[in-house]
Every structure is written in C-alpha cells, then in structure tokens.
Short mmCIF file of C-alpha atoms in Angstrom, two decimals:
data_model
loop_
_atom_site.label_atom_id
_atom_site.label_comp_id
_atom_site.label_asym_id
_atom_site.label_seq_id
_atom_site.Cartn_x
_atom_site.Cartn_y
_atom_site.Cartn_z
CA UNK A 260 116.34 72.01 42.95
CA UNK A 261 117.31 69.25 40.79
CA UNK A 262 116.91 65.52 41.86
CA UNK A 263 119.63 62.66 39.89
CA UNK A 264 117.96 59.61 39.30
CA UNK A 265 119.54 56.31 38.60
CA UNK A 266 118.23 55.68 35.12
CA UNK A 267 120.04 52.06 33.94
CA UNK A 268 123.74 52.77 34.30
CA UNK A 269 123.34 56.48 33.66
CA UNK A 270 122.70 59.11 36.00
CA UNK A 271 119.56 61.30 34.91
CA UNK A 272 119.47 64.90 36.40
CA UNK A 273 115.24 65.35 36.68
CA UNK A 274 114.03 69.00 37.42
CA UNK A 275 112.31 70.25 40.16
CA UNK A 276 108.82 68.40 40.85
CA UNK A 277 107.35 71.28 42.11
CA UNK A 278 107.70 73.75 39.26
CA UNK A 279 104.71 71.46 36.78
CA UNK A 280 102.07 68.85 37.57
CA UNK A 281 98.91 67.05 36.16
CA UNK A 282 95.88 67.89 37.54
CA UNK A 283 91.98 66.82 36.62
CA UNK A 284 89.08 68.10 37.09
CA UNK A 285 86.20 65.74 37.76
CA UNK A 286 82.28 65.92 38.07
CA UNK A 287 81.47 65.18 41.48
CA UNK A 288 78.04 63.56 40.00
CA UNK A 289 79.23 60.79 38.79
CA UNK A 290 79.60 57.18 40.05
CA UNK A 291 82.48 55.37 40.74
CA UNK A 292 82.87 53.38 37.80
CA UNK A 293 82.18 55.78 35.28
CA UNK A 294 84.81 58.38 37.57
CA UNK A 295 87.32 56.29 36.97
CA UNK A 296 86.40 55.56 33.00
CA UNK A 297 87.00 59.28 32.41
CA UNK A 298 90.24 59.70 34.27
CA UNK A 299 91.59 56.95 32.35
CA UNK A 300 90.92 58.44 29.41
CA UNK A 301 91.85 62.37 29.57
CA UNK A 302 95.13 61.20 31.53
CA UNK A 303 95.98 58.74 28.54
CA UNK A 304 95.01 61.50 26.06
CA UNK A 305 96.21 64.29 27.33
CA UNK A 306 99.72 62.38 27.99
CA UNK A 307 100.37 61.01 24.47
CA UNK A 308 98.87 65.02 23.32
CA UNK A 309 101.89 66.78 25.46
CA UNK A 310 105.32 67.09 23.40
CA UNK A 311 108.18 64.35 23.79
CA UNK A 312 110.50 64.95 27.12
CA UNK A 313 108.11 67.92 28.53
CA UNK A 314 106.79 65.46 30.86
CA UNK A 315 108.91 63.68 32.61
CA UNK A 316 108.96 59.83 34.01
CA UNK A 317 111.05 57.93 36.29
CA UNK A 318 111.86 53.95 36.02
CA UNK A 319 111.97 52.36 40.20
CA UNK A 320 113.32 49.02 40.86
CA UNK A 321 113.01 47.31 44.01
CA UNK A 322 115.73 45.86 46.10
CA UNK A 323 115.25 42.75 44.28
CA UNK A 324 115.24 43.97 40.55
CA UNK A 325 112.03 44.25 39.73
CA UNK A 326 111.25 47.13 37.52
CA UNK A 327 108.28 49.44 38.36
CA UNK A 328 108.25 51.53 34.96
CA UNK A 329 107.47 54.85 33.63
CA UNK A 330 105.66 56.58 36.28
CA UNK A 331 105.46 60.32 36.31
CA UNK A 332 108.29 62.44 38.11
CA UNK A 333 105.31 65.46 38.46
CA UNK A 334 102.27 64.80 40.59
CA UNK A 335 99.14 64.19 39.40
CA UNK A 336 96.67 66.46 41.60
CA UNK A 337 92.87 64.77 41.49
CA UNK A 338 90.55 68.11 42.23
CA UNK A 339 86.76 67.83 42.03
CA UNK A 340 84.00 69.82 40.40
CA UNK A 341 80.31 70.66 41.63
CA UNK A 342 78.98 70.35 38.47
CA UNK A 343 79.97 70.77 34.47
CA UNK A 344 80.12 74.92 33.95
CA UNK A 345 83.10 74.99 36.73
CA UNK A 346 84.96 72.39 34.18
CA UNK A 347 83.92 74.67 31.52
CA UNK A 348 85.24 77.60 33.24
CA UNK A 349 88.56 76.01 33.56
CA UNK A 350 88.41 74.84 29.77
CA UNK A 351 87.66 78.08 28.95
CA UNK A 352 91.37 79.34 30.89
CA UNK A 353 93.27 76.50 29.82
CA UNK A 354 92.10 77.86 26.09
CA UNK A 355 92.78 81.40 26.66
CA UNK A 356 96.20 80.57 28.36
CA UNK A 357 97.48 78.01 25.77
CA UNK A 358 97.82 75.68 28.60
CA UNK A 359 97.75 71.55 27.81
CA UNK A 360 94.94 69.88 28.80
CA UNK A 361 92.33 66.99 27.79
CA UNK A 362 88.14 66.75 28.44
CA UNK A 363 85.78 64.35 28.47
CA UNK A 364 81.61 65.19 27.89
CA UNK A 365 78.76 63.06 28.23
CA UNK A 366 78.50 62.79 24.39
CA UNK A 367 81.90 60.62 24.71
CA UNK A 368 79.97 57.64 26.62
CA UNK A 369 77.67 56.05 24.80
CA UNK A 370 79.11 53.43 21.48
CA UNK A 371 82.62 53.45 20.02
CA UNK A 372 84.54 56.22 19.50
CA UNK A 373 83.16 56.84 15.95
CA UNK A 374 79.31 57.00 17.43
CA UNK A 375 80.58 59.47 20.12
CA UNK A 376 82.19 61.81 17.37
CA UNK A 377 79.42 62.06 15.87
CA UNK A 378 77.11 62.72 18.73
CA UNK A 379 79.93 65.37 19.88
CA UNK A 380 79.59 66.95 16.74
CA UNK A 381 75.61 67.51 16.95
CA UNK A 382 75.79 69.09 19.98
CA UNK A 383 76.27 72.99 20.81
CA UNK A 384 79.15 73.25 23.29
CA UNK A 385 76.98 75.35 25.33
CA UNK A 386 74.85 71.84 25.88
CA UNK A 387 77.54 69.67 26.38
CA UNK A 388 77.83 68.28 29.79
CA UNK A 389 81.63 68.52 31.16
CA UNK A 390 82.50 65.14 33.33
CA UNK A 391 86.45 65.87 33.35
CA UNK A 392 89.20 67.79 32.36
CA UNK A 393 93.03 67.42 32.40
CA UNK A 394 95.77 69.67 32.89
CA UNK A 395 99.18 69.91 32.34
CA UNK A 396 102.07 72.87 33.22
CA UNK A 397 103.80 74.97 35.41
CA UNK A 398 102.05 74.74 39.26
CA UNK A 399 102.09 78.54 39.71
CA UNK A 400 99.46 79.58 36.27
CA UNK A 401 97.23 75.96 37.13
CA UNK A 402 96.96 77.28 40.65
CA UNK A 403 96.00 80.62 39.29
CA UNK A 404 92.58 78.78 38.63
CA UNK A 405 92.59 75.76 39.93
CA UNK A 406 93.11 76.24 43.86
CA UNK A 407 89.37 76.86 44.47
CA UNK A 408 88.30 73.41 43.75
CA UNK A 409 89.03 70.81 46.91
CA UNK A 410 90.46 66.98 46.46
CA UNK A 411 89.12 64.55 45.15
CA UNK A 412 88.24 62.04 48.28
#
C-alpha cells in the first residue's frame, strides 16, 4: 500500500512502511548515558552509509506552519541484547546477507575518533566488546534474525 504525502506543493507517493525499517541492537549492560551515546552514533552512521532515496523521510507541519523536518517514513525498532556475542551474531548475518547496518565496540569510547581507530585496530575482533548495532532493510530478512531479541524498555 502506498501512502501520498504532502511534500511542499507536490504530492509525494511514499511506499509501504511496513515492507523496511531501522532496527538496533543494544547491550543491555550499559548505563543510560552511554545507551544513548551509542544509538546516536550507529543511527547517524549507518544513515549517511545507506544510498540516497533508499531511505525514506517525511517533512510534518503543524496546523500553524511550523515545520517538523526530515523524520523517517520507516520505523526505527529499539531491540536489546544480553550481552556482546548476540550483537556479534547478528553482525555476523547482516555480513553474510549483505544487509546495511552500523556497530559500535567498547574500543570506540575512550578519546577522539583518531585514538579509538587506533585502539580498534589493536584489537582481535574476537575481543572486541559489541555495545550496538544498526540495521537497515526489508522487515521480513531483519526478522529472520532479529525477532528473538525483546524491546528495548
């Protein structure tokens, strides 16, 4: 099913919301703060990594003009993770599937980004610690492997 939107003075025909979404992974370990650190960051990555027009945003505007911009026309599913191998695990699918996504280790928190490349870059993969990962594509394959984890509360 296809939704129009109002888009300016155009009409914009969106696709069906159902048929892809964003979904991440987190470590249920961590605090609040830090939660919230890596979300910002594999959502921000992984958006700017996907291809121009595969995701899909949507402009509102309240009854009196003000515009409420660029917010995604796909939801954004917030799972959690018992620990870092089930983040690998699904990593390790998004790989072997050629599927979109973003992570985030605990290499990545310490200094700029320059100190955590280089810490990333001394460690085995096998040792990294997994806080986060971020998915995007068509609901039916992320579901494939991504239904056993519950939401993020």
């Amino acid at each position: 099913m296809s939704v129009n939107h109002q888009q300016g003075s155009m009409m914009e025909i969106l696709p069906d919301e159902t048929h892809k979404r964003f979904i991440a992974i987190l470590n249920k370990k961590m605090d609040s703060g830090r939660t919230l650190n890596v979300l910002g960051h594999i959502s921000v990555g992984l958006a700017d990594l996907l291809p121009a027009g595969e995701a899909k945003y949507v402009n509102y505007t309240d009854m009196d003009g003000n515009e409420h911009p660029n917010l995604s026309h796909y939801p954004f599913i917030v799972l959690k993770a018992d620990n870092s191998n089930k983040i690998r695990k699904v990593r390790e699918e998004a790989v072997s599937r050629g599927i979109s996504f973003t992570d985030f280790t605990h290499t990545m928190i310490e200094g700029g980004s320059v100190i955590q490349q280089v810490a990333t870059a001394l460690t085995a993969e096998a040792d990294l610690e997994y806080l986060g990962i971020c998915l995007f594509g068509d609901t039916s394959v992320l579901s494939e492997f991504t239904k056993k984890f519950s939401l993020y509360k």
